[in-house]
Amino acid sequence: MALVQADFKKLILHIQANKNYYINSILLYEDTSDRLIRLKAHGLLDYVENELLGFTGDFSVFPLNIENLDASTKRSLLLKFSQFNPDDEKLGPSIKEKAEEFNLPTSGVYIESILGKCDALEPYLLERREIEKEMAKIQNNIAAEKLNQLKKETERMQKRLESDQLSNPNLDLK
């Protein structure tokens, strides 16, 4: 039972450390009709398309449906993302270009640090190592108890051999 509890603790630590990965994986394979219901429940269905582009942190990324936005929001977005001021094109560029980088998940390679002298800034690895040490101690105790039982069984069999009980099973050993 102790081994099962230790394994369960390791699983909880792993899920907590990789929460975004698992939530994003679930949302990535979510049925489009379920996503439609979720977007509608959050009041976003009129403003975004029901096409999941990816994730940034713990946020889902959807294409914006700019046609359904109110006039002031649409104007504000156009001002922010356009190269020229729509009121007066003589003024030239009103916004400086700004590059923003987003990392979207792929089916690429995941790298996990190996715990050595450095904990790679992941305290859950240290907790997991402690749980593994506890599991090793429990397994060691189980093995020692099995060895103790085998020794007692060997002594009992030895006494039966010495008392000739194997050839005469009606003898009572005390």
PDB file of C-alpha atoms in Angstrom:
ATOM      1  CA  MET A   1       0.000   0.000   0.000  1.00  0.00           C
ATOM      2  CA  ALA A   2       2.892   2.339   0.787  1.00  0.00           C
ATOM      3  CA  LEU A   3       4.334   1.780  -2.707  1.00  0.00           C
ATOM      4  CA  VAL A   4       1.004   2.676  -4.305  1.00  0.00           C
ATOM      5  CA  GLN A   5       0.760   5.842  -2.209  1.00  0.00           C
ATOM      6  CA  ALA A   6       4.315   6.828  -3.169  1.00  0.00           C
ATOM      7  CA  ASP A   7       3.551   6.250  -6.870  1.00  0.00           C
ATOM      8  CA  PHE A   8       0.392   8.330  -6.498  1.00  0.00           C
ATOM      9  CA  LYS A   9       2.376  11.178  -4.884  1.00  0.00           C
ATOM     10  CA  LYS A  10       4.832  11.069  -7.807  1.00  0.00           C
ATOM     11  CA  LEU A  11       1.951  11.237 -10.277  1.00  0.00           C
ATOM     12  CA  ILE A  12       0.426  14.247  -8.497  1.00  0.00           C
ATOM     13  CA  LEU A  13       3.778  16.075  -8.491  1.00  0.00           C
ATOM     14  CA  HIS A  14       4.268  15.335 -12.185  1.00  0.00           C
ATOM     15  CA  ILE A  15       0.791  16.576 -13.130  1.00  0.00           C
ATOM     16  CA  GLN A  16       1.191  19.735 -11.028  1.00  0.00           C
ATOM     17  CA  ALA A  17       4.565  20.481 -12.628  1.00  0.00           C
ATOM     18  CA  ASN A  18       3.191  19.950 -16.155  1.00  0.00           C
ATOM     19  CA  LYS A  19      -0.361  21.267 -15.724  1.00  0.00           C
ATOM     20  CA  ASN A  20      -0.336  23.445 -18.867  1.00  0.00           C
ATOM     21  CA  TYR A  21       0.900  20.571 -21.014  1.00  0.00           C
ATOM     22  CA  TYR A  22      -1.958  18.285 -19.965  1.00  0.00           C
ATOM     23  CA  ILE A  23      -4.668  20.953 -20.167  1.00  0.00           C
ATOM     24  CA  ASN A  24      -3.420  22.015 -23.610  1.00  0.00           C
ATOM     25  CA  SER A  25      -3.326  18.377 -24.762  1.00  0.00           C
ATOM     26  CA  ILE A  26      -6.929  17.894 -23.692  1.00  0.00           C
ATOM     27  CA  LEU A  27      -8.048  21.111 -25.396  1.00  0.00           C
ATOM     28  CA  LEU A  28      -6.092  20.267 -28.549  1.00  0.00           C
ATOM     29  CA  TYR A  29      -8.124  17.091 -29.079  1.00  0.00           C
ATOM     30  CA  GLU A  30     -11.408  18.613 -27.926  1.00  0.00           C
ATOM     31  CA  ASP A  31     -14.295  18.021 -30.308  1.00  0.00           C
ATOM     32  CA  THR A  32     -15.213  21.154 -32.289  1.00  0.00           C
ATOM     33  CA  SER A  33     -18.838  21.002 -31.130  1.00  0.00           C
ATOM     34  CA  ASP A  34     -17.666  20.901 -27.481  1.00  0.00           C
ATOM     35  CA  ARG A  35     -15.347  23.840 -28.167  1.00  0.00           C
ATOM     36  CA  LEU A  36     -18.254  25.712 -29.752  1.00  0.00           C
ATOM     37  CA  ILE A  37     -20.322  25.217 -26.587  1.00  0.00           C
ATOM     38  CA  ARG A  38     -17.391  26.349 -24.399  1.00  0.00           C
ATOM     39  CA  LEU A  39     -16.799  29.479 -26.505  1.00  0.00           C
ATOM     40  CA  LYS A  40     -20.501  30.284 -26.383  1.00  0.00           C
ATOM     41  CA  ALA A  41     -20.592  29.806 -22.598  1.00  0.00           C
ATOM     42  CA  HIS A  42     -17.726  32.301 -22.212  1.00  0.00           C
ATOM     43  CA  GLY A  43     -19.403  34.775 -24.581  1.00  0.00           C
ATOM     44  CA  LEU A  44     -16.612  34.555 -27.164  1.00  0.00           C
ATOM     45  CA  LEU A  45     -18.378  32.794 -30.015  1.00  0.00           C
ATOM     46  CA  ASP A  46     -19.236  36.048 -31.836  1.00  0.00           C
ATOM     47  CA  TYR A  47     -15.681  37.370 -31.595  1.00  0.00           C
ATOM     48  CA  VAL A  48     -13.470  34.388 -32.451  1.00  0.00           C
ATOM     49  CA  GLU A  49     -13.614  31.584 -34.976  1.00  0.00           C
ATOM     50  CA  ASN A  50     -13.984  28.010 -33.748  1.00  0.00           C
ATOM     51  CA  GLU A  51     -10.493  27.039 -34.877  1.00  0.00           C
ATOM     52  CA  LEU A  52      -7.813  26.436 -32.264  1.00  0.00           C
ATOM     53  CA  LEU A  53      -4.480  27.781 -33.528  1.00  0.00           C
ATOM     54  CA  GLY A  54      -2.389  26.862 -30.520  1.00  0.00           C
ATOM     55  CA  PHE A  55      -1.480  27.977 -27.021  1.00  0.00           C
ATOM     56  CA  THR A  56       0.588  30.639 -25.340  1.00  0.00           C
ATOM     57  CA  GLY A  57       1.176  29.796 -21.696  1.00  0.00           C
ATOM     58  CA  ASP A  58      -2.208  28.808 -20.321  1.00  0.00           C
ATOM     59  CA  PHE A  59      -4.171  30.741 -22.976  1.00  0.00           C
ATOM     60  CA  SER A  60      -5.773  29.290 -26.102  1.00  0.00           C
ATOM     61  CA  VAL A  61      -5.193  31.168 -29.374  1.00  0.00           C
ATOM     62  CA  PHE A  62      -8.112  31.575 -31.812  1.00  0.00           C
ATOM     63  CA  PRO A  63      -8.487  33.670 -34.997  1.00  0.00           C
ATOM     64  CA  LEU A  64     -10.245  36.965 -34.263  1.00  0.00           C
ATOM     65  CA  ASN A  65     -13.506  37.641 -36.098  1.00  0.00           C
ATOM     66  CA  ILE A  66     -12.993  41.394 -36.488  1.00  0.00           C
ATOM     67  CA  GLU A  67     -16.226  41.960 -38.429  1.00  0.00           C
ATOM     68  CA  ASN A  68     -18.351  41.314 -35.327  1.00  0.00           C
ATOM     69  CA  LEU A  69     -16.512  43.775 -33.083  1.00  0.00           C
ATOM     70  CA  ASP A  70     -18.081  47.106 -32.205  1.00  0.00           C
ATOM     71  CA  ALA A  71     -16.872  50.145 -34.158  1.00  0.00           C
ATOM     72  CA  SER A  72     -14.634  51.637 -31.442  1.00  0.00           C
ATOM     73  CA  THR A  73     -12.877  48.306 -30.721  1.00  0.00           C
ATOM     74  CA  LYS A  74     -12.439  47.644 -34.451  1.00  0.00           C
ATOM     75  CA  ARG A  75     -10.998  51.143 -34.943  1.00  0.00           C
ATOM     76  CA  SER A  76      -8.675  50.726 -31.958  1.00  0.00           C
ATOM     77  CA  LEU A  77      -7.367  47.408 -33.294  1.00  0.00           C
ATOM     78  CA  LEU A  78      -6.926  48.789 -36.789  1.00  0.00           C
ATOM     79  CA  LEU A  79      -4.988  51.741 -35.363  1.00  0.00           C
ATOM     80  CA  LYS A  80      -2.818  49.448 -33.299  1.00  0.00           C
ATOM     81  CA  PHE A  81      -2.001  47.007 -36.073  1.00  0.00           C
ATOM     82  CA  SER A  82      -2.054  49.177 -39.200  1.00  0.00           C
ATOM     83  CA  GLN A  83       0.986  50.899 -40.633  1.00  0.00           C
ATOM     84  CA  PHE A  84      -0.710  54.284 -41.152  1.00  0.00           C
ATOM     85  CA  ASN A  85      -3.057  56.505 -39.240  1.00  0.00           C
ATOM     86  CA  PRO A  86      -6.470  56.124 -40.970  1.00  0.00           C
ATOM     87  CA  ASP A  87      -7.462  59.726 -40.081  1.00  0.00           C
ATOM     88  CA  ASP A  88      -4.535  61.396 -41.815  1.00  0.00           C
ATOM     89  CA  GLU A  89      -2.303  59.429 -44.159  1.00  0.00           C
ATOM     90  CA  LYS A  90       0.043  62.443 -44.458  1.00  0.00           C
ATOM     91  CA  LEU A  91       1.295  61.822 -40.925  1.00  0.00           C
ATOM     92  CA  GLY A  92       3.006  58.621 -42.017  1.00  0.00           C
ATOM     93  CA  PRO A  93       3.417  55.580 -39.843  1.00  0.00           C
ATOM     94  CA  SER A  94       1.675  56.025 -36.502  1.00  0.00           C
ATOM     95  CA  ILE A  95       2.831  52.808 -34.891  1.00  0.00           C
ATOM     96  CA  LYS A  96       6.294  51.363 -34.773  1.00  0.00           C
ATOM     97  CA  GLU A  97       6.528  47.745 -35.766  1.00  0.00           C
ATOM     98  CA  LYS A  98       6.786  45.429 -32.834  1.00  0.00           C
ATOM     99  CA  ALA A  99       7.761  41.808 -33.217  1.00  0.00           C
ATOM    100  CA  GLU A 100       6.298  39.409 -30.699  1.00  0.00           C
ATOM    101  CA  GLU A 101       7.286  35.779 -30.563  1.00  0.00           C
ATOM    102  CA  PHE A 102       4.895  33.011 -29.527  1.00  0.00           C
ATOM    103  CA  ASN A 103       5.823  29.423 -28.937  1.00  0.00           C
ATOM    104  CA  LEU A 104       3.107  27.083 -30.093  1.00  0.00           C
ATOM    105  CA  PRO A 105       3.189  23.395 -29.176  1.00  0.00           C
ATOM    106  CA  THR A 106       4.287  20.896 -31.787  1.00  0.00           C
ATOM    107  CA  SER A 107       4.707  17.183 -31.832  1.00  0.00           C
ATOM    108  CA  GLY A 108       8.436  17.801 -31.490  1.00  0.00           C
ATOM    109  CA  VAL A 109      10.893  16.758 -28.840  1.00  0.00           C
ATOM    110  CA  TYR A 110      10.378  17.324 -25.133  1.00  0.00           C
ATOM    111  CA  ILE A 111      13.514  17.586 -23.035  1.00  0.00           C
ATOM    112  CA  GLU A 112      13.575  16.834 -19.340  1.00  0.00           C
ATOM    113  CA  SER A 113      16.488  17.818 -17.145  1.00  0.00           C
ATOM    114  CA  ILE A 114      18.306  15.071 -15.320  1.00  0.00           C
ATOM    115  CA  LEU A 115      18.689  15.731 -11.629  1.00  0.00           C
ATOM    116  CA  GLY A 116      22.340  15.736 -10.646  1.00  0.00           C
ATOM    117  CA  LYS A 117      24.099  18.402  -8.654  1.00  0.00           C
ATOM    118  CA  CYS A 118      21.648  21.026  -9.955  1.00  0.00           C
ATOM    119  CA  ASP A 119      17.890  20.734  -9.569  1.00  0.00           C
ATOM    120  CA  ALA A 120      17.342  22.587 -12.887  1.00  0.00           C
ATOM    121  CA  LEU A 121      15.091  25.007 -11.000  1.00  0.00           C
ATOM    122  CA  GLU A 122      12.426  22.305 -10.677  1.00  0.00           C
ATOM    123  CA  PRO A 123      11.723  21.668  -7.010  1.00  0.00           C
ATOM    124  CA  TYR A 124       9.271  18.921  -7.859  1.00  0.00           C
ATOM    125  CA  LEU A 125      12.244  16.809  -9.020  1.00  0.00           C
ATOM    126  CA  LEU A 126      13.685  17.041  -5.526  1.00  0.00           C
ATOM    127  CA  GLU A 127      10.351  16.012  -4.002  1.00  0.00           C
ATOM    128  CA  ARG A 128      10.095  13.152  -6.474  1.00  0.00           C
ATOM    129  CA  ARG A 129      13.595  11.980  -5.553  1.00  0.00           C
ATOM    130  CA  GLU A 130      12.604  11.939  -1.867  1.00  0.00           C
ATOM    131  CA  ILE A 131       9.537   9.860  -2.716  1.00  0.00           C
ATOM    132  CA  GLU A 132      11.718   7.456  -4.714  1.00  0.00           C
ATOM    133  CA  LYS A 133      14.115   7.151  -1.761  1.00  0.00           C
ATOM    134  CA  GLU A 134      11.144   6.388   0.493  1.00  0.00           C
ATOM    135  CA  MET A 135       9.952   3.754  -1.985  1.00  0.00           C
ATOM    136  CA  ALA A 136      13.420   2.186  -2.065  1.00  0.00           C
ATOM    137  CA  LYS A 137      13.464   1.999   1.758  1.00  0.00           C
ATOM    138  CA  ILE A 138      10.023   0.360   1.749  1.00  0.00           C
ATOM    139  CA  GLN A 139      11.133  -2.173  -0.866  1.00  0.00           C
ATOM    140  CA  ASN A 140      14.267  -2.838   1.179  1.00  0.00           C
ATOM    141  CA  ASN A 141      12.128  -3.461   4.289  1.00  0.00           C
ATOM    142  CA  ILE A 142       9.866  -5.809   2.314  1.00  0.00           C
ATOM    143  CA  ALA A 143      12.892  -7.745   1.020  1.00  0.00           C
ATOM    144  CA  ALA A 144      14.350  -7.971   4.567  1.00  0.00           C
ATOM    145  CA  GLU A 145      11.029  -9.295   5.897  1.00  0.00           C
ATOM    146  CA  LYS A 146      10.858 -11.905   3.121  1.00  0.00           C
ATOM    147  CA  LEU A 147      14.412 -12.966   3.962  1.00  0.00           C
ATOM    148  CA  ASN A 148      13.474 -13.250   7.634  1.00  0.00           C
ATOM    149  CA  GLN A 149      10.454 -15.416   6.743  1.00  0.00           C
ATOM    150  CA  LEU A 150      12.610 -17.626   4.519  1.00  0.00           C
ATOM    151  CA  LYS A 151      15.117 -18.108   7.362  1.00  0.00           C
ATOM    152  CA  LYS A 152      12.325 -19.157   9.737  1.00  0.00           C
ATOM    153  CA  GLU A 153      10.892 -21.540   7.135  1.00  0.00           C
ATOM    154  CA  THR A 154      14.349 -23.024   6.588  1.00  0.00           C
ATOM    155  CA  GLU A 155      14.788 -23.521  10.378  1.00  0.00           C
ATOM    156  CA  ARG A 156      11.368 -25.183  10.610  1.00  0.00           C
ATOM    157  CA  MET A 157      12.163 -27.529   7.728  1.00  0.00           C
ATOM    158  CA  GLN A 158      15.549 -28.306   9.286  1.00  0.00           C
ATOM    159  CA  LYS A 159      13.836 -29.274  12.582  1.00  0.00           C
ATOM    160  CA  ARG A 160      11.408 -31.499  10.683  1.00  0.00           C
ATOM    161  CA  LEU A 161      14.306 -33.233   8.953  1.00  0.00           C
ATOM    162  CA  GLU A 162      16.180 -33.719  12.216  1.00  0.00           C
ATOM    163  CA  SER A 163      13.124 -35.101  14.021  1.00  0.00           C
ATOM    164  CA  ASP A 164      12.291 -37.437  11.137  1.00  0.00           C
ATOM    165  CA  GLN A 165       8.825 -35.888  10.858  1.00  0.00           C
ATOM    166  CA  LEU A 166       9.007 -35.970   7.068  1.00  0.00           C
ATOM    167  CA  SER A 167       8.944 -39.771   7.099  1.00  0.00           C
ATOM    168  CA  ASN A 168       6.371 -39.860   9.943  1.00  0.00           C
ATOM    169  CA  PRO A 169       3.927 -36.932   9.574  1.00  0.00           C
ATOM    170  CA  ASN A 170       1.985 -37.906  12.740  1.00  0.00           C
ATOM    171  CA  LEU A 171       4.804 -36.707  15.013  1.00  0.00           C
ATOM    172  CA  ASP A 172       4.038 -33.431  16.737  1.00  0.00           C
ATOM    173  CA  LEU A 173       6.833 -30.862  16.711  1.00  0.00           C
ATOM    174  CA  LYS A 174       7.011 -28.539  19.674  1.00  0.00           C
TER     175      LYS A 174
END
